[in-house]
Amino acid sequence: MDKISVIVPCFNEEEVLPLFYKEVVHTLEKIQNIDYEILFINDGSQDHSEDILKLLAHKNKHCFYYSFSRNFGKEAAMYAGLENASGDYVVIMDADLQHPPYLLESMYQALKYEDYDCCAGKRIDRIGENKLRNFYKVIQYLTKMDMDDGAGDFRMMTRQMVDAILELKEYNRYMKGMFSFVGFNTKWLEFHNVERQGGKTKWSFKSLFSYAFKGIFSFSSTPITIAGVIGGILIGISLITSLYSSFVHPISYLTSLVLFLSGIQLIFVSILGQYCSSCYFEAKQRPIYIIKNTNKKLRS
Ligand code: UDP
Ligand code: MG
């Protein structure tokens, strides 16, 4: 019998967890001939999420929770889920029911009978979405990775694909890039986006912005190449202007040129700094997450 593991990162989701549990268990129990487990990864919630998860785990032997010692972020929560899932097929879903549970059965069929390694949900509209998500187009261009705006983390994967992702042990994690990096055949299932069924989004403008940059710096060195090209162009321009300004009055030109070049230099020092800080964090080899409490034996 095949086993499906459902990974659910949760951060302050007390309002939606009971409804999520009801809908997902109902859907999973309708799929014929499967066993399932639901792994709730409680990412340092400050509300009553952990109490609710303890109750659910007590009520249903297929439910497990892992509570982190603090908030490590959704990337860390997904990684913890993948490391501890024991299913033949593993799916990642948000707790707020924005990822429709009714797709689970079609995802399973695609992997089991159509020879796909991954079946992913793709939003076809953007209700309740932040406009900053247009950043995916920039990330896709810079990283040359196939990352669609509507394509989130909602997907079911085979054990083989999960094991391939677990081989990527880096500290600076960017799951959308990793799905694309490991490859494998993906089937896309479109769905209409809905508002979250309770609680609030955990993404502020600032956190979306830094997540977008994390995506660029973990999967691309194009910004450094761009820095070199712009540096070359500026040297060319400064040669031309210095020749020109030796005939015309030089002072005003020089002041603005120096200011402009200092600005450009600071930007590129900051780009280099981003890569250095990524290396620094990788070199420390700190754990990606720390589990404080669980009702399941840890796999590793
Ligand atoms: N989440 C998490 N840790 C965080 C932020 C979010 O585990 O630090 C979880 C959250 O509980 C939800 C999922 O990640 O299950 C997606 O978060 P959210 O719905 O806020 O994001 P959005 O749908 O707005 O992209
Ligand atoms: Mg959401």
mmCIF file of C-alpha atoms and ligand atoms in Angstrom, residues 94 96 98 196 201, ligand 2:
data_model
loop_
_atom_site.group_PDB
_atom_site.id
_atom_site.type_symbol
_atom_site.label_atom_id
_atom_site.label_comp_id
_atom_site.label_asym_id
_atom_site.label_seq_id
_atom_site.Cartn_x
_atom_site.Cartn_y
_atom_site.Cartn_z
ATOM 1 C CA ASP A 94 0.083 25.598 3.439
ATOM 2 C CA ASP A 96 -4.421 28.253 5.441
ATOM 3 C CA GLN A 98 -5.024 28.365 -0.019
ATOM 4 C CA ARG A 196 -6.708 32.385 3.327
ATOM 5 C CA THR A 201 -0.400 36.253 5.856
HETATM 6 MG MG MG B 2 -1.270 31.661 2.492
#
